[in-house]
Structures are given as structure tokens and as C-alpha cells.
PDB file of C-alpha atoms in Angstrom:
ATOM      1  CA  ALA A   1       0.000   0.000   0.000  1.00 60.00           C
ATOM      2  CA  GLN A   2       1.169   3.493  -0.663  1.00 65.00           C
ATOM      3  CA  LYS A   3       2.169   5.679   2.221  1.00 91.00           C
ATOM      4  CA  VAL A   4       3.536   9.177   2.763  1.00 95.00           C
ATOM      5  CA  THR A   5       5.412  10.130   5.916  1.00 96.00           C
ATOM      6  CA  GLN A   6       6.138  13.661   7.032  1.00 96.00           C
ATOM      7  CA  ALA A   7       8.049  13.091  10.225  1.00 94.00           C
ATOM      8  CA  GLN A   8       8.222  16.759  11.211  1.00 96.00           C
ATOM      9  CA  THR A   9       4.938  17.725  12.818  1.00 94.00           C
ATOM     10  CA  GLU A  10       5.869  21.330  13.544  1.00 96.00           C
ATOM     11  CA  ILE A  11       8.872  23.502  12.692  1.00 97.00           C
ATOM     12  CA  SER A  12       9.657  27.044  13.806  1.00 97.00           C
ATOM     13  CA  VAL A  13      12.272  29.203  12.140  1.00 97.00           C
ATOM     14  CA  VAL A  14      13.260  32.827  12.334  1.00 97.00           C
ATOM     15  CA  GLU A  15      12.608  34.914   9.263  1.00 97.00           C
ATOM     16  CA  LYS A  16      15.325  34.699   6.576  1.00 97.00           C
ATOM     17  CA  GLU A  17      16.465  31.266   7.728  1.00 97.00           C
ATOM     18  CA  ASP A  18      16.372  28.366   5.287  1.00 97.00           C
ATOM     19  CA  VAL A  19      14.132  25.432   6.151  1.00 98.00           C
ATOM     20  CA  THR A  20      13.691  21.949   4.706  1.00 98.00           C
ATOM     21  CA  LEU A  21      10.494  19.952   5.005  1.00 98.00           C
ATOM     22  CA  ASP A  22      10.967  16.207   4.715  1.00 97.00           C
ATOM     23  CA  CYS A  23       8.757  13.770   2.829  1.00 98.00           C
ATOM     24  CA  VAL A  24       9.337  10.021   2.543  1.00 97.00           C
ATOM     25  CA  TYR A  25       7.040   7.824   0.500  1.00 96.00           C
ATOM     26  CA  GLU A  26       6.392   4.131  -0.056  1.00 94.00           C
ATOM     27  CA  THR A  27       5.043   2.632  -3.243  1.00 89.00           C
ATOM     28  CA  ARG A  28       5.334  -0.593  -5.210  1.00 86.00           C
ATOM     29  CA  ASP A  29       4.684   1.111  -8.530  1.00 84.00           C
ATOM     30  CA  THR A  30       7.377   2.316 -10.879  1.00 84.00           C
ATOM     31  CA  THR A  31       5.160   5.095 -12.211  1.00 84.00           C
ATOM     32  CA  TYR A  32       3.829   7.571  -9.706  1.00 87.00           C
ATOM     33  CA  TYR A  33       3.437  11.276  -9.060  1.00 89.00           C
ATOM     34  CA  LEU A  34       4.495  13.318  -6.047  1.00 92.00           C
ATOM     35  CA  PHE A  35       2.987  16.612  -4.987  1.00 93.00           C
ATOM     36  CA  TRP A  36       3.421  19.388  -2.476  1.00 96.00           C
ATOM     37  CA  TYR A  37       0.539  21.550  -1.264  1.00 96.00           C
ATOM     38  CA  LYS A  38       0.470  24.584   1.015  1.00 97.00           C
ATOM     39  CA  GLN A  39      -2.411  25.275   3.399  1.00 95.00           C
ATOM     40  CA  PRO A  40      -2.213  28.819   4.792  1.00 94.00           C
ATOM     41  CA  PRO A  41      -4.261  29.848   7.838  1.00 90.00           C
ATOM     42  CA  SER A  42      -7.169  30.724   5.525  1.00 87.00           C
ATOM     43  CA  GLY A  43      -7.603  26.977   4.957  1.00 87.00           C
ATOM     44  CA  GLU A  44      -7.523  26.518   1.190  1.00 89.00           C
ATOM     45  CA  LEU A  45      -4.933  24.060  -0.093  1.00 93.00           C
ATOM     46  CA  VAL A  46      -2.722  25.541  -2.772  1.00 93.00           C
ATOM     47  CA  PHE A  47      -0.907  23.338  -5.260  1.00 93.00           C
ATOM     48  CA  LEU A  48       2.857  23.945  -5.379  1.00 95.00           C
ATOM     49  CA  ILE A  49       4.449  21.244  -7.510  1.00 92.00           C
ATOM     50  CA  ARG A  50       3.918  17.916  -9.265  1.00 90.00           C
ATOM     51  CA  ARG A  51       6.799  15.603 -10.057  1.00 90.00           C
ATOM     52  CA  ASN A  52       6.583  12.283 -11.903  1.00 87.00           C
ATOM     53  CA  SER A  53       8.703   9.298 -11.007  1.00 88.00           C
ATOM     54  CA  PHE A  54      10.708   9.411 -14.220  1.00 86.00           C
ATOM     55  CA  ASP A  55      11.989  12.909 -13.637  1.00 84.00           C
ATOM     56  CA  GLU A  56      14.544  13.113 -10.834  1.00 82.00           C
ATOM     57  CA  GLN A  57      15.721  16.568 -11.747  1.00 83.00           C
ATOM     58  CA  ASN A  58      15.558  18.969  -8.865  1.00 85.00           C
ATOM     59  CA  GLU A  59      13.313  21.951  -9.343  1.00 87.00           C
ATOM     60  CA  ILE A  60      13.639  25.548  -8.236  1.00 88.00           C
ATOM     61  CA  SER A  61      10.913  28.154  -8.261  1.00 89.00           C
ATOM     62  CA  GLY A  62      11.975  31.416  -6.693  1.00 93.00           C
ATOM     63  CA  ARG A  63      12.720  30.736  -3.025  1.00 95.00           C
ATOM     64  CA  TYR A  64      11.275  27.217  -3.264  1.00 96.00           C
ATOM     65  CA  SER A  65      13.218  24.150  -4.294  1.00 94.00           C
ATOM     66  CA  TRP A  66      12.476  20.455  -4.343  1.00 95.00           C
ATOM     67  CA  ASN A  67      14.885  17.542  -4.073  1.00 94.00           C
ATOM     68  CA  PHE A  68      13.554  14.246  -5.437  1.00 94.00           C
ATOM     69  CA  GLN A  69      15.671  11.164  -4.688  1.00 93.00           C
ATOM     70  CA  LYS A  70      14.295   7.785  -5.713  1.00 92.00           C
ATOM     71  CA  SER A  71      17.163   5.972  -3.987  1.00 92.00           C
ATOM     72  CA  THR A  72      15.889   7.159  -0.617  1.00 94.00           C
ATOM     73  CA  SER A  73      12.192   7.504  -1.616  1.00 95.00           C
ATOM     74  CA  SER A  74      12.252  11.130  -0.572  1.00 96.00           C
ATOM     75  CA  PHE A  75      10.843  14.334  -1.995  1.00 96.00           C
ATOM     76  CA  ASN A  76      12.028  17.145   0.241  1.00 97.00           C
ATOM     77  CA  PHE A  77      11.014  20.781   0.029  1.00 97.00           C
ATOM     78  CA  THR A  78      13.322  23.671   0.901  1.00 97.00           C
ATOM     79  CA  ILE A  79      12.338  27.281   1.436  1.00 97.00           C
ATOM     80  CA  THR A  80      15.262  29.673   1.192  1.00 96.00           C
ATOM     81  CA  ALA A  81      15.241  32.940   3.133  1.00 97.00           C
ATOM     82  CA  SER A  82      11.905  32.172   4.757  1.00 97.00           C
ATOM     83  CA  GLN A  83       9.268  34.870   5.167  1.00 97.00           C
ATOM     84  CA  VAL A  84       6.329  35.252   7.516  1.00 96.00           C
ATOM     85  CA  VAL A  85       3.979  34.581   4.582  1.00 95.00           C
ATOM     86  CA  ASP A  86       5.466  31.097   4.344  1.00 97.00           C
ATOM     87  CA  SER A  87       3.791  30.188   7.629  1.00 97.00           C
ATOM     88  CA  ALA A  88       1.377  27.391   6.753  1.00 97.00           C
ATOM     89  CA  VAL A  89       0.823  23.668   6.896  1.00 96.00           C
ATOM     90  CA  TYR A  90       2.594  21.881   4.062  1.00 97.00           C
ATOM     91  CA  PHE A  91       1.419  18.544   2.728  1.00 96.00           C
ATOM     92  CA  CYS A  92       3.266  16.023   0.625  1.00 96.00           C
ATOM     93  CA  ALA A  93       1.116  13.640  -1.448  1.00 94.00           C
ATOM     94  CA  LEU A  94       1.487  10.625  -3.728  1.00 91.00           C
ATOM     95  CA  SER A  95      -0.587   9.153  -6.537  1.00 87.00           C
ATOM     96  CA  GLU A  96       0.150   5.865  -8.240  1.00 78.00           C
ATOM     97  CA  GLY A  97      -1.256   3.202 -10.479  1.00 64.00           C
ATOM     98  CA  TYR A  98      -2.149   2.909 -14.114  1.00 60.00           C
ATOM     99  CA  SER A  99      -5.789   2.041 -13.667  1.00 61.00           C
ATOM    100  CA  GLY A 100      -8.511   1.380 -11.174  1.00 63.00           C
ATOM    101  CA  ALA A 101      -9.640   3.465  -8.247  1.00 62.00           C
ATOM    102  CA  GLY A 102      -6.098   4.012  -6.995  1.00 64.00           C
ATOM    103  CA  SER A 103      -5.080   5.840 -10.129  1.00 68.00           C
ATOM    104  CA  TYR A 104      -7.378   8.758  -9.254  1.00 73.00           C
ATOM    105  CA  GLN A 105      -6.476   9.171  -5.630  1.00 81.00           C
ATOM    106  CA  LEU A 106      -3.923  11.125  -3.693  1.00 87.00           C
ATOM    107  CA  THR A 107      -2.465   9.786  -0.479  1.00 89.00           C
ATOM    108  CA  PHE A 108      -1.472  12.665   1.781  1.00 92.00           C
ATOM    109  CA  GLY A 109       1.058  12.861   4.550  1.00 94.00           C
ATOM    110  CA  LYS A 110      -0.157  14.280   7.843  1.00 93.00           C
ATOM    111  CA  GLY A 111       1.443  17.635   7.124  1.00 95.00           C
ATOM    112  CA  THR A 112       4.160  19.821   8.632  1.00 96.00           C
ATOM    113  CA  LYS A 113       3.184  23.068  10.297  1.00 96.00           C
ATOM    114  CA  LEU A 114       5.767  25.741   9.569  1.00 98.00           C
ATOM    115  CA  SER A 115       5.882  28.881  11.667  1.00 97.00           C
ATOM    116  CA  VAL A 116       8.149  31.689  10.514  1.00 97.00           C
ATOM    117  CA  ILE A 117       8.846  34.130  13.313  1.00 96.00           C
ATOM    118  CA  PRO A 118       9.589  37.762  12.446  1.00 95.00           C
TER     119      PRO A 118
ATOM    120  CA  ASP B   1      -8.823  31.405 -13.112  1.00 67.00           C
ATOM    121  CA  VAL B   2      -9.597  27.891 -11.871  1.00 66.00           C
ATOM    122  CA  LYS B   3     -12.223  27.705  -9.222  1.00 90.00           C
ATOM    123  CA  VAL B   4     -13.717  25.209  -6.802  1.00 95.00           C
ATOM    124  CA  THR B   5     -16.458  26.634  -4.620  1.00 95.00           C
ATOM    125  CA  GLN B   6     -18.213  25.164  -1.615  1.00 95.00           C
ATOM    126  CA  SER B   7     -21.676  26.217  -0.532  1.00 90.00           C
ATOM    127  CA  SER B   8     -20.775  27.265   3.022  1.00 91.00           C
ATOM    128  CA  ARG B   9     -17.632  28.171   4.935  1.00 93.00           C
ATOM    129  CA  TYR B  10     -19.223  27.430   8.298  1.00 95.00           C
ATOM    130  CA  LEU B  11     -22.183  25.228   9.151  1.00 96.00           C
ATOM    131  CA  VAL B  12     -23.763  24.258  12.455  1.00 97.00           C
ATOM    132  CA  LYS B  13     -26.195  21.344  12.574  1.00 96.00           C
ATOM    133  CA  ARG B  14     -27.886  19.224  15.187  1.00 97.00           C
ATOM    134  CA  THR B  15     -27.366  15.514  15.760  1.00 97.00           C
ATOM    135  CA  GLY B  16     -29.640  13.461  13.523  1.00 97.00           C
ATOM    136  CA  GLU B  17     -30.124  16.145  10.885  1.00 96.00           C
ATOM    137  CA  LYS B  18     -29.556  15.396   7.222  1.00 96.00           C
ATOM    138  CA  VAL B  19     -26.753  17.624   5.945  1.00 97.00           C
ATOM    139  CA  PHE B  20     -25.874  18.533   2.374  1.00 97.00           C
ATOM    140  CA  LEU B  21     -22.490  19.953   1.430  1.00 97.00           C
ATOM    141  CA  GLU B  22     -22.275  21.237  -2.125  1.00 97.00           C
ATOM    142  CA  CYS B  23     -19.223  21.651  -4.309  1.00 97.00           C
ATOM    143  CA  VAL B  24     -19.026  23.231  -7.764  1.00 97.00           C
ATOM    144  CA  GLN B  25     -16.047  23.442 -10.127  1.00 96.00           C
ATOM    145  CA  ASP B  26     -15.758  25.462 -13.299  1.00 94.00           C
ATOM    146  CA  MET B  27     -12.781  23.687 -14.876  1.00 92.00           C
ATOM    147  CA  ASP B  28     -14.694  20.928 -16.703  1.00 93.00           C
ATOM    148  CA  HIS B  29     -12.823  18.340 -14.605  1.00 92.00           C
ATOM    149  CA  GLU B  30     -13.912  14.708 -14.735  1.00 91.00           C
ATOM    150  CA  ASN B  31     -12.819  13.877 -11.194  1.00 92.00           C
ATOM    151  CA  MET B  32     -14.176  15.289  -7.947  1.00 95.00           C
ATOM    152  CA  PHE B  33     -13.317  14.410  -4.367  1.00 95.00           C
ATOM    153  CA  TRP B  34     -14.521  14.899  -0.821  1.00 97.00           C
ATOM    154  CA  TYR B  35     -12.073  14.849   2.090  1.00 96.00           C
ATOM    155  CA  ARG B  36     -12.312  15.525   5.741  1.00 96.00           C
ATOM    156  CA  GLN B  37      -9.444  17.100   7.643  1.00 95.00           C
ATOM    157  CA  ASP B  38      -8.931  16.578  11.349  1.00 93.00           C
ATOM    158  CA  PRO B  39      -6.027  17.670  13.571  1.00 88.00           C
ATOM    159  CA  GLY B  40      -3.301  15.058  13.667  1.00 84.00           C
ATOM    160  CA  LEU B  41      -4.991  12.903  11.014  1.00 87.00           C
ATOM    161  CA  GLY B  42      -4.337  14.951   7.894  1.00 87.00           C
ATOM    162  CA  LEU B  43      -6.668  14.650   4.909  1.00 92.00           C
ATOM    163  CA  ARG B  44      -8.738  11.519   4.560  1.00 92.00           C
ATOM    164  CA  LEU B  45     -10.690  10.679   1.424  1.00 93.00           C
ATOM    165  CA  ILE B  46     -14.403  10.062   1.931  1.00 96.00           C
ATOM    166  CA  TYR B  47     -15.660   9.527  -1.628  1.00 95.00           C
ATOM    167  CA  PHE B  48     -14.670  10.466  -5.122  1.00 93.00           C
ATOM    168  CA  SER B  49     -16.276  10.484  -8.546  1.00 94.00           C
ATOM    169  CA  TYR B  50     -14.570  10.087 -11.912  1.00 90.00           C
ATOM    170  CA  ASP B  51     -17.650  10.756 -14.045  1.00 90.00           C
ATOM    171  CA  VAL B  52     -21.243  11.873 -13.799  1.00 92.00           C
ATOM    172  CA  LYS B  53     -23.322   9.436 -11.729  1.00 90.00           C
ATOM    173  CA  MET B  54     -20.176   7.426 -10.875  1.00 91.00           C
ATOM    174  CA  LYS B  55     -18.821   7.217  -7.350  1.00 92.00           C
ATOM    175  CA  GLU B  56     -16.151   5.307  -5.487  1.00 92.00           C
ATOM    176  CA  LYS B  57     -15.616   4.881  -1.761  1.00 93.00           C
ATOM    177  CA  GLY B  58     -12.530   6.370  -0.249  1.00 91.00           C
ATOM    178  CA  ASP B  59     -10.923   5.493   3.057  1.00 89.00           C
ATOM    179  CA  ILE B  60     -13.739   6.579   5.387  1.00 94.00           C
ATOM    180  CA  PRO B  61     -17.133   6.398   3.614  1.00 95.00           C
ATOM    181  CA  GLU B  62     -19.185   5.229   6.602  1.00 96.00           C
ATOM    182  CA  GLY B  63     -21.935   7.666   7.506  1.00 95.00           C
ATOM    183  CA  TYR B  64     -21.664   9.541   4.204  1.00 97.00           C
ATOM    184  CA  SER B  65     -23.108   9.339   0.717  1.00 97.00           C
ATOM    185  CA  VAL B  66     -22.536  11.396  -2.422  1.00 97.00           C
ATOM    186  CA  SER B  67     -24.337  12.510  -5.517  1.00 97.00           C
ATOM    187  CA  ARG B  68     -23.022  13.622  -8.891  1.00 96.00           C
ATOM    188  CA  GLU B  69     -25.843  14.424 -11.293  1.00 96.00           C
ATOM    189  CA  LYS B  70     -23.911  17.036 -13.272  1.00 96.00           C
ATOM    190  CA  LYS B  71     -20.245  17.162 -14.187  1.00 95.00           C
ATOM    191  CA  GLU B  72     -19.573  20.404 -12.346  1.00 96.00           C
ATOM    192  CA  ARG B  73     -21.339  19.545  -9.082  1.00 97.00           C
ATOM    193  CA  PHE B  74     -20.523  16.988  -6.377  1.00 97.00           C
ATOM    194  CA  SER B  75     -22.591  16.771  -3.207  1.00 97.00           C
ATOM    195  CA  LEU B  76     -21.668  15.162   0.094  1.00 98.00           C
ATOM    196  CA  ILE B  77     -24.590  13.970   2.218  1.00 97.00           C
ATOM    197  CA  LEU B  78     -24.555  13.162   5.899  1.00 97.00           C
ATOM    198  CA  GLU B  79     -27.680  11.053   6.253  1.00 93.00           C
ATOM    199  CA  SER B  80     -27.925  11.494  10.030  1.00 96.00           C
ATOM    200  CA  ALA B  81     -25.274  13.826  11.369  1.00 97.00           C
ATOM    201  CA  SER B  82     -23.381  12.776  14.464  1.00 97.00           C
ATOM    202  CA  THR B  83     -20.977  14.694  16.689  1.00 97.00           C
ATOM    203  CA  ASN B  84     -18.009  12.665  15.419  1.00 96.00           C
ATOM    204  CA  GLN B  85     -18.639  14.156  11.983  1.00 97.00           C
ATOM    205  CA  THR B  86     -17.656  17.588  13.250  1.00 97.00           C
ATOM    206  CA  SER B  87     -14.746  18.417  10.981  1.00 97.00           C
ATOM    207  CA  MET B  88     -13.384  20.493   8.105  1.00 96.00           C
ATOM    208  CA  TYR B  89     -14.658  19.180   4.768  1.00 97.00           C
ATOM    209  CA  LEU B  90     -12.656  19.863   1.636  1.00 96.00           C
ATOM    210  CA  CYS B  91     -13.779  19.394  -1.935  1.00 97.00           C
ATOM    211  CA  ALA B  92     -11.336  19.006  -4.825  1.00 95.00           C
ATOM    212  CA  SER B  93     -11.385  18.399  -8.552  1.00 94.00           C
ATOM    213  CA  SER B  94      -8.869  17.149 -11.097  1.00 90.00           C
ATOM    214  CA  SER B  95      -8.493  15.836 -14.614  1.00 86.00           C
ATOM    215  CA  GLY B  96      -6.799  12.681 -15.811  1.00 79.00           C
ATOM    216  CA  ALA B  97      -5.804   9.469 -14.074  1.00 73.00           C
ATOM    217  CA  GLY B  98      -2.955   6.985 -13.957  1.00 69.00           C
ATOM    218  CA  ARG B  99      -0.154   8.041 -16.275  1.00 66.00           C
ATOM    219  CA  ASP B 100      -1.979  11.264 -17.073  1.00 72.00           C
ATOM    220  CA  TYR B 101      -2.681  12.246 -13.488  1.00 73.00           C
ATOM    221  CA  ASN B 102      -2.984  15.955 -12.839  1.00 79.00           C
ATOM    222  CA  GLU B 103      -3.023  17.889  -9.614  1.00 86.00           C
ATOM    223  CA  GLN B 104      -6.155  18.364  -7.574  1.00 90.00           C
ATOM    224  CA  PHE B 105      -7.559  21.837  -7.036  1.00 92.00           C
ATOM    225  CA  PHE B 106      -9.215  22.476  -3.711  1.00 94.00           C
ATOM    226  CA  GLY B 107     -12.123  24.550  -2.508  1.00 95.00           C
ATOM    227  CA  PRO B 108     -11.960  26.784   0.591  1.00 93.00           C
ATOM    228  CA  GLY B 109     -13.467  24.153   2.881  1.00 94.00           C
ATOM    229  CA  THR B 110     -16.599  23.907   5.026  1.00 96.00           C
ATOM    230  CA  ARG B 111     -16.166  23.780   8.767  1.00 96.00           C
ATOM    231  CA  LEU B 112     -19.067  21.688  10.026  1.00 97.00           C
ATOM    232  CA  THR B 113     -20.025  21.550  13.680  1.00 97.00           C
ATOM    233  CA  VAL B 114     -22.576  18.968  14.812  1.00 97.00           C
ATOM    234  CA  LEU B 115     -24.103  19.708  18.202  1.00 96.00           C
TER     235      LEU B 115
END
């Protein structure tokens, strides 16, 4: 069965520090997708990134970067020079399967609450 | 601009009432989902639908039912609300599946309190 683990329940950093949010996944499939979502205090989940299992290139988008390593089944998320607006709960998620009900679903980790202190 | 809307942000109901939560998307997505979110438990899938009139059980379907009569609308029904159904309910939609899986877009959520 697929599983996503976000071991860090809560993290606090001071503004301008870098912070890495960890995500470890389990799957038996060779084709799968990984996602990161942000949930600010307003409550609405915001999509950040999708990565498929065939593309291990790291990605950078402004202050955000993602490190995908199949060898360790990890898809970690780093925020550089954190800002107060980065305070949110961040979820890592996995989808897998070619067909059937599982191919539509996302399995979410329990989330990491990030607090950026001014 | 992609949009998923939910009928209420906050809802208070009494035990035993029948409760309808409505979700509408304007992206012509085939797939729609209902989750509940509880502290320490993350997001758990209740039901999803991959086409009009089609539905599939998620991880925690007990006590819930759904209806999808039109492509853009997906309703979650609590047949007889109970206090343990007090939660945040999130609706999402997406296109594709399997190899062509695309990200889910979420609505703002409905915080339901059952007294």
C-alpha cells in the first residue's frame, strides 16, 4: 500500500532562515506522481508542484526548491530565506497506479506546520 | 482562473439532521473528491467520482453518501449527522488518471459543527 510520511509535525524558524520539510514515501509502482501543497491559515490548499517518477531533476521556483531522490524515496522541500507569509501547513502527497480506483487518488502525509517568526 | 467553490464556509447542525455539502467546479474536470481534515490525522478521502453518476468509496465512507448528477457539481450527504462528523470538509477536482494524473484543485473548505 502506498504511504507518505512527514516526520516533522511542527517547525519554527526565524525569518530569513532556510528550512527543509521532509517527505518520505512508499510505493510498489514504478510510475507515480508526487505533490506538495500549502495550506495557509485561511484553509484553502494551494498546489505547489507535481513531479513524476521518471523525472529526478531537482526543481527551483523562486525561493522554493524540491529535491527528489528515488534511492531514498524522498521528496524534500526547501524554502530559502523564509518569510512570515510562508507560515502554513505543508502537505506532501502521492498518486500511483495505471488504472482502477487508486489511479485517481492522492495519499497525503499528515502535514508539517511551519511557523516563521519575524 | 480555476475555481472550486463550496456552498458554506461554516455550518452548524444538530445531531440526527440530514446535511448537504455542495461543491461546484468550473474547470470541466472529470474527477471530484470529498475529504475531511482533522487535527493530527491529515486529509482523509471520503468519496470520489470520476464521471457523472459514478462514485467510489474512499478510506472513510461510513456515515456519508454522495451525488453527482452534473459534471460540475458533487454533493456530500450526511444522512444522520453525528458529533463525530464535526470536521473540516474539503472538496477538490482534477483531470486525468494513472499516467496522465494531474493535480487536484481544492475549494476553501466547510467547517461543520454537529451539536
